mmCIF file with all atom_site columns, C-alpha atoms in Angstrom:
data_model
loop_
_atom_site.group_PDB
_atom_site.id
_atom_site.type_symbol
_atom_site.label_atom_id
_atom_site.label_alt_id
_atom_site.label_comp_id
_atom_site.label_asym_id
_atom_site.label_entity_id
_atom_site.label_seq_id
_atom_site.pdbx_PDB_ins_code
_atom_site.Cartn_x
_atom_site.Cartn_y
_atom_site.Cartn_z
_atom_site.occupancy
_atom_site.B_iso_or_equiv
_atom_site.pdbx_formal_charge
_atom_site.auth_seq_id
_atom_site.auth_comp_id
_atom_site.auth_asym_id
_atom_site.auth_atom_id
_atom_site.pdbx_PDB_model_num
ATOM 1   C CA . MET N 1 1   ? 0.000   0.000  0.000    1.00 68.00 ? 1   MET N CA 1
ATOM 2   C CA . TYR N 1 2   ? 2.790   2.281  0.829    1.00 82.00 ? 2   TYR N CA 1
ATOM 3   C CA . ILE N 1 3   ? 4.293   1.802  -2.618   1.00 84.00 ? 3   ILE N CA 1
ATOM 4   C CA . PHE N 1 4   ? 1.034   2.803  -4.332   1.00 83.00 ? 4   PHE N CA 1
ATOM 5   C CA . ARG N 1 5   ? 0.813   5.966  -2.286   1.00 86.00 ? 5   ARG N CA 1
ATOM 6   C CA . PHE N 1 6   ? 4.414   6.728  -3.108   1.00 86.00 ? 6   PHE N CA 1
ATOM 7   C CA . LEU N 1 7   ? 3.875   6.186  -6.855   1.00 84.00 ? 7   LEU N CA 1
ATOM 8   C CA . LYS N 1 8   ? 0.643   8.150  -6.829   1.00 85.00 ? 8   LYS N CA 1
ATOM 9   C CA . LYS N 1 9   ? 2.303   11.027 -5.002   1.00 86.00 ? 9   LYS N CA 1
ATOM 10  C CA . ASN N 1 10  ? 5.307   11.021 -7.321   1.00 84.00 ? 10  ASN N CA 1
ATOM 11  C CA . ILE N 1 11  ? 3.182   10.796 -10.459  1.00 81.00 ? 11  ILE N CA 1
ATOM 12  C CA . ASN N 1 12  ? 0.940   13.633 -9.267   1.00 82.00 ? 12  ASN N CA 1
ATOM 13  C CA . ASP N 1 13  ? 3.953   15.733 -8.338   1.00 83.00 ? 13  ASP N CA 1
ATOM 14  C CA . PHE N 1 14  ? 5.466   15.019 -11.745  1.00 78.00 ? 14  PHE N CA 1
ATOM 15  C CA . PHE N 1 15  ? 2.319   16.147 -13.575  1.00 74.00 ? 15  PHE N CA 1
ATOM 16  C CA . ASN N 1 16  ? 1.988   19.159 -11.289  1.00 76.00 ? 16  ASN N CA 1
ATOM 17  C CA . SER N 1 17  ? 5.592   20.122 -11.995  1.00 73.00 ? 17  SER N CA 1
ATOM 18  C CA . ILE N 1 18  ? 5.045   19.685 -15.729  1.00 67.00 ? 18  ILE N CA 1
ATOM 19  C CA . ASP N 1 19  ? 1.957   21.830 -15.502  1.00 69.00 ? 19  ASP N CA 1
ATOM 20  C CA . THR N 1 20  ? 3.839   24.465 -13.576  1.00 72.00 ? 20  THR N CA 1
ATOM 21  C CA . ILE N 1 21  ? 6.803   24.418 -15.954  1.00 74.00 ? 21  ILE N CA 1
ATOM 22  C CA . THR N 1 22  ? 4.503   24.472 -18.976  1.00 75.00 ? 22  THR N CA 1
ATOM 23  C CA . THR N 1 23  ? 2.532   27.352 -17.565  1.00 76.00 ? 23  THR N CA 1
ATOM 24  C CA . LYS N 1 24  ? 5.678   29.263 -16.741  1.00 74.00 ? 24  LYS N CA 1
ATOM 25  C CA . LEU N 1 25  ? 7.087   28.647 -20.206  1.00 79.00 ? 25  LEU N CA 1
ATOM 26  C CA . LEU N 1 26  ? 3.854   29.716 -21.843  1.00 79.00 ? 26  LEU N CA 1
ATOM 27  C CA . ILE N 1 27  ? 3.761   32.886 -19.777  1.00 75.00 ? 27  ILE N CA 1
ATOM 28  C CA . LEU N 1 28  ? 7.408   33.526 -20.629  1.00 79.00 ? 28  LEU N CA 1
ATOM 29  C CA . VAL N 1 29  ? 6.749   33.036 -24.336  1.00 80.00 ? 29  VAL N CA 1
ATOM 30  C CA . LEU N 1 30  ? 3.643   35.185 -24.125  1.00 78.00 ? 30  LEU N CA 1
ATOM 31  C CA . CYS N 1 31  ? 5.376   38.030 -22.320  1.00 79.00 ? 31  CYS N CA 1
ATOM 32  C CA . SER N 1 32  ? 8.679   37.949 -24.148  1.00 84.00 ? 32  SER N CA 1
ATOM 33  C CA . ILE N 1 33  ? 7.656   37.138 -27.710  1.00 84.00 ? 33  ILE N CA 1
ATOM 34  C CA . THR N 1 34  ? 3.959   37.299 -28.452  1.00 82.00 ? 34  THR N CA 1
ATOM 35  C CA . ILE N 1 35  ? 2.966   40.578 -26.814  1.00 81.00 ? 35  ILE N CA 1
ATOM 36  C CA . PRO N 1 36  ? 5.876   42.578 -28.316  1.00 85.00 ? 36  PRO N CA 1
ATOM 37  C CA . LEU N 1 37  ? 5.145   41.057 -31.716  1.00 86.00 ? 37  LEU N CA 1
ATOM 38  C CA . MET N 1 38  ? 1.505   42.082 -31.414  1.00 87.00 ? 38  MET N CA 1
ATOM 39  C CA . VAL N 1 39  ? 2.514   45.612 -30.457  1.00 88.00 ? 39  VAL N CA 1
ATOM 40  C CA . VAL N 1 40  ? 4.972   45.830 -33.358  1.00 89.00 ? 40  VAL N CA 1
ATOM 41  C CA . ALA N 1 41  ? 2.365   44.445 -35.750  1.00 89.00 ? 41  ALA N CA 1
ATOM 42  C CA . ASN N 1 42  ? -0.183  46.974 -34.512  1.00 90.00 ? 42  ASN N CA 1
ATOM 43  C CA . PHE N 1 43  ? 2.164   49.935 -34.991  1.00 91.00 ? 43  PHE N CA 1
ATOM 44  C CA . THR N 1 44  ? 3.347   48.598 -38.339  1.00 92.00 ? 44  THR N CA 1
ATOM 45  C CA . THR N 1 45  ? -0.226  48.257 -39.522  1.00 92.00 ? 45  THR N CA 1
ATOM 46  C CA . ASP N 1 46  ? -0.970  51.822 -38.443  1.00 91.00 ? 46  ASP N CA 1
ATOM 47  C CA . ILE N 1 47  ? 2.119   53.110 -40.244  1.00 93.00 ? 47  ILE N CA 1
ATOM 48  C CA . ILE N 1 48  ? 1.251   51.210 -43.428  1.00 93.00 ? 48  ILE N CA 1
ATOM 49  C CA . TYR N 1 49  ? -2.355  52.435 -43.275  1.00 93.00 ? 49  TYR N CA 1
ATOM 50  C CA . GLN N 1 50  ? -1.216  56.031 -42.795  1.00 93.00 ? 50  GLN N CA 1
ATOM 51  C CA . SER N 1 51  ? 1.216   55.719 -45.700  1.00 93.00 ? 51  SER N CA 1
ATOM 52  C CA . ILE N 1 52  ? -1.448  54.285 -47.994  1.00 94.00 ? 52  ILE N CA 1
ATOM 53  C CA . THR N 1 53  ? -3.915  56.988 -46.965  1.00 94.00 ? 53  THR N CA 1
ATOM 54  C CA . ASP N 1 54  ? -1.407  59.800 -47.540  1.00 94.00 ? 54  ASP N CA 1
ATOM 55  C CA . ASN N 1 55  ? -0.410  58.357 -50.895  1.00 93.00 ? 55  ASN N CA 1
ATOM 56  C CA . ALA N 1 56  ? -4.045  58.021 -51.991  1.00 94.00 ? 56  ALA N CA 1
ATOM 57  C CA . ARG N 1 57  ? -4.827  61.555 -50.819  1.00 94.00 ? 57  ARG N CA 1
ATOM 58  C CA . GLY N 1 58  ? -1.837  62.908 -52.775  1.00 92.00 ? 58  GLY N CA 1
ATOM 59  C CA . ARG N 1 59  ? -2.869  61.061 -55.920  1.00 93.00 ? 59  ARG N CA 1
ATOM 60  C CA . LEU N 1 60  ? -6.433  62.253 -55.530  1.00 93.00 ? 60  LEU N CA 1
ATOM 61  C CA . GLU N 1 61  ? -5.272  65.869 -55.319  1.00 94.00 ? 61  GLU N CA 1
ATOM 62  C CA . ILE N 1 62  ? -3.078  65.420 -58.397  1.00 93.00 ? 62  ILE N CA 1
ATOM 63  C CA . TYR N 1 63  ? -5.980  63.878 -60.327  1.00 92.00 ? 63  TYR N CA 1
ATOM 64  C CA . LYS N 1 64  ? -8.256  66.675 -59.137  1.00 92.00 ? 64  LYS N CA 1
ATOM 65  C CA . LYS N 1 65  ? -5.810  69.301 -60.395  1.00 91.00 ? 65  LYS N CA 1
ATOM 66  C CA . ILE N 1 66  ? -5.495  67.495 -63.727  1.00 90.00 ? 66  ILE N CA 1
ATOM 67  C CA . PHE N 1 67  ? -9.284  67.233 -64.002  1.00 90.00 ? 67  PHE N CA 1
ATOM 68  C CA . ASP N 1 68  ? -9.770  70.912 -63.112  1.00 89.00 ? 68  ASP N CA 1
ATOM 69  C CA . LYS N 1 69  ? -7.147  71.932 -65.678  1.00 90.00 ? 69  LYS N CA 1
ATOM 70  C CA . LYS N 1 70  ? -8.702  69.781 -68.401  1.00 88.00 ? 70  LYS N CA 1
ATOM 71  C CA . TYR N 1 71  ? -12.179 70.979 -67.446  1.00 87.00 ? 71  TYR N CA 1
ATOM 72  C CA . SER N 1 72  ? -11.160 74.630 -67.565  1.00 88.00 ? 72  SER N CA 1
ATOM 73  C CA . ASP N 1 73  ? -9.367  74.087 -70.897  1.00 87.00 ? 73  ASP N CA 1
ATOM 74  C CA . GLU N 1 74  ? -12.419 72.347 -72.347  1.00 88.00 ? 74  GLU N CA 1
ATOM 75  C CA . MET N 1 75  ? -14.721 75.088 -71.089  1.00 88.00 ? 75  MET N CA 1
ATOM 76  C CA . LYS N 1 76  ? -12.418 77.744 -72.561  1.00 89.00 ? 76  LYS N CA 1
ATOM 77  C CA . ASP N 1 77  ? -12.383 75.921 -75.917  1.00 87.00 ? 77  ASP N CA 1
ATOM 78  C CA . PHE N 1 78  ? -16.156 75.515 -75.758  1.00 86.00 ? 78  PHE N CA 1
ATOM 79  C CA . GLU N 1 79  ? -16.595 79.201 -74.938  1.00 88.00 ? 79  GLU N CA 1
ATOM 80  C CA . ASP N 1 80  ? -14.325 80.226 -77.822  1.00 88.00 ? 80  ASP N CA 1
ATOM 81  C CA . SER N 1 81  ? -16.201 77.923 -80.180  1.00 86.00 ? 81  SER N CA 1
ATOM 82  C CA . ILE N 1 82  ? -19.568 79.346 -79.107  1.00 84.00 ? 82  ILE N CA 1
ATOM 83  C CA . GLU N 1 83  ? -18.290 82.912 -79.491  1.00 86.00 ? 83  GLU N CA 1
ATOM 84  C CA . ASN N 1 84  ? -16.982 82.152 -82.982  1.00 86.00 ? 84  ASN N CA 1
ATOM 85  C CA . LYS N 1 85  ? -20.290 80.591 -83.975  1.00 81.00 ? 85  LYS N CA 1
ATOM 86  C CA . ILE N 1 86  ? -22.249 83.524 -82.551  1.00 78.00 ? 86  ILE N CA 1
ATOM 87  C CA . ASN N 1 87  ? -20.041 86.031 -84.347  1.00 80.00 ? 87  ASN N CA 1
ATOM 88  C CA . SER N 1 88  ? -20.278 84.159 -87.652  1.00 78.00 ? 88  SER N CA 1
ATOM 89  C CA . TYR N 1 89  ? -24.047 83.840 -87.196  1.00 72.00 ? 89  TYR N CA 1
ATOM 90  C CA . LYS N 1 90  ? -24.329 87.565 -86.501  1.00 71.00 ? 90  LYS N CA 1
ATOM 91  C CA . LYS N 1 91  ? -22.323 88.379 -89.607  1.00 74.00 ? 91  LYS N CA 1
ATOM 92  C CA . THR N 1 92  ? -24.289 86.118 -91.930  1.00 70.00 ? 92  THR N CA 1
ATOM 93  C CA . ASN N 1 93  ? -27.681 86.484 -90.276  1.00 62.00 ? 93  ASN N CA 1
ATOM 94  C CA . ASN N 1 94  ? -27.465 90.252 -90.218  1.00 60.00 ? 94  ASN N CA 1
ATOM 95  C CA . LEU N 1 95  ? -27.230 90.250 -94.009  1.00 62.00 ? 95  LEU N CA 1
ATOM 96  C CA . ILE N 1 96  ? -30.126 87.849 -94.267  1.00 61.00 ? 96  ILE N CA 1
ATOM 97  C CA . THR N 1 97  ? -32.315 89.753 -91.818  1.00 65.00 ? 97  THR N CA 1
ATOM 98  C CA . VAL N 1 98  ? -31.679 93.093 -93.510  1.00 65.00 ? 98  VAL N CA 1
ATOM 99  C CA . SER N 1 99  ? -32.690 91.784 -96.910  1.00 67.00 ? 99  SER N CA 1
ATOM 100 C CA . ALA N 1 100 ? -35.565 89.748 -95.432  1.00 68.00 ? 100 ALA N CA 1
ATOM 101 C CA . SER N 1 101 ? -36.864 92.692 -93.453  1.00 72.00 ? 101 SER N CA 1
ATOM 102 C CA . LYS N 1 102 ? -36.747 94.898 -96.540  1.00 71.00 ? 102 LYS N CA 1
ATOM 103 C CA . ARG N 1 103 ? -38.763 92.331 -98.465  1.00 74.00 ? 103 ARG N CA 1
ATOM 104 C CA . PHE N 1 104 ? -41.206 91.982 -95.574  1.00 73.00 ? 104 PHE N CA 1
ATOM 105 C CA . ILE N 1 105 ? -41.676 95.752 -95.310  1.00 72.00 ? 105 ILE N CA 1
ATOM 106 C CA . ASN N 1 106 ? -42.171 95.964 -99.057  1.00 75.00 ? 106 ASN N CA 1
ATOM 107 C CA . TYR N 1 107 ? -44.708 93.153 -98.848  1.00 76.00 ? 107 TYR N CA 1
ATOM 108 C CA . LEU N 1 108 ? -46.617 94.907 -96.045  1.00 72.00 ? 108 LEU N CA 1
ATOM 109 C CA . PHE N 1 109 ? -46.736 98.258 -97.709  1.00 72.00 ? 109 PHE N CA 1
ATOM 110 C CA . LYS N 1 110 ? -47.078 97.306 -101.298 1.00 72.00 ? 110 LYS N CA 1
ATOM 111 C CA . GLU N 1 111 ? -49.916 98.912 -103.054 1.00 63.00 ? 111 GLU N CA 1
ATOM 112 C CA . ASP N 1 112 ? -52.331 96.686 -104.886 1.00 54.00 ? 112 ASP N CA 1
#
């Protein structure tokens, strides 16, 4: 009986010591490796996110400037085209309206 108690006590002590050593090693690994890696990963992710955001914002501003420049150039070309068409219409239509109005006045006041 004494031998069984001795074996049981030694086996339980062995498993308790393994559990204690395992727990201590896990805590050591957690504190010395895992937590610093998580902190570094968190800061690295923030830095990468900030870099991507700044880069995207810079590109967006460049594209906005390019779009505004192209838009203003197109509007200027459109405005010049409209002005040219209006001026050419005024030149040609003025001749037509003068002759048409003379004919219309003659038609109104002709004596039958």
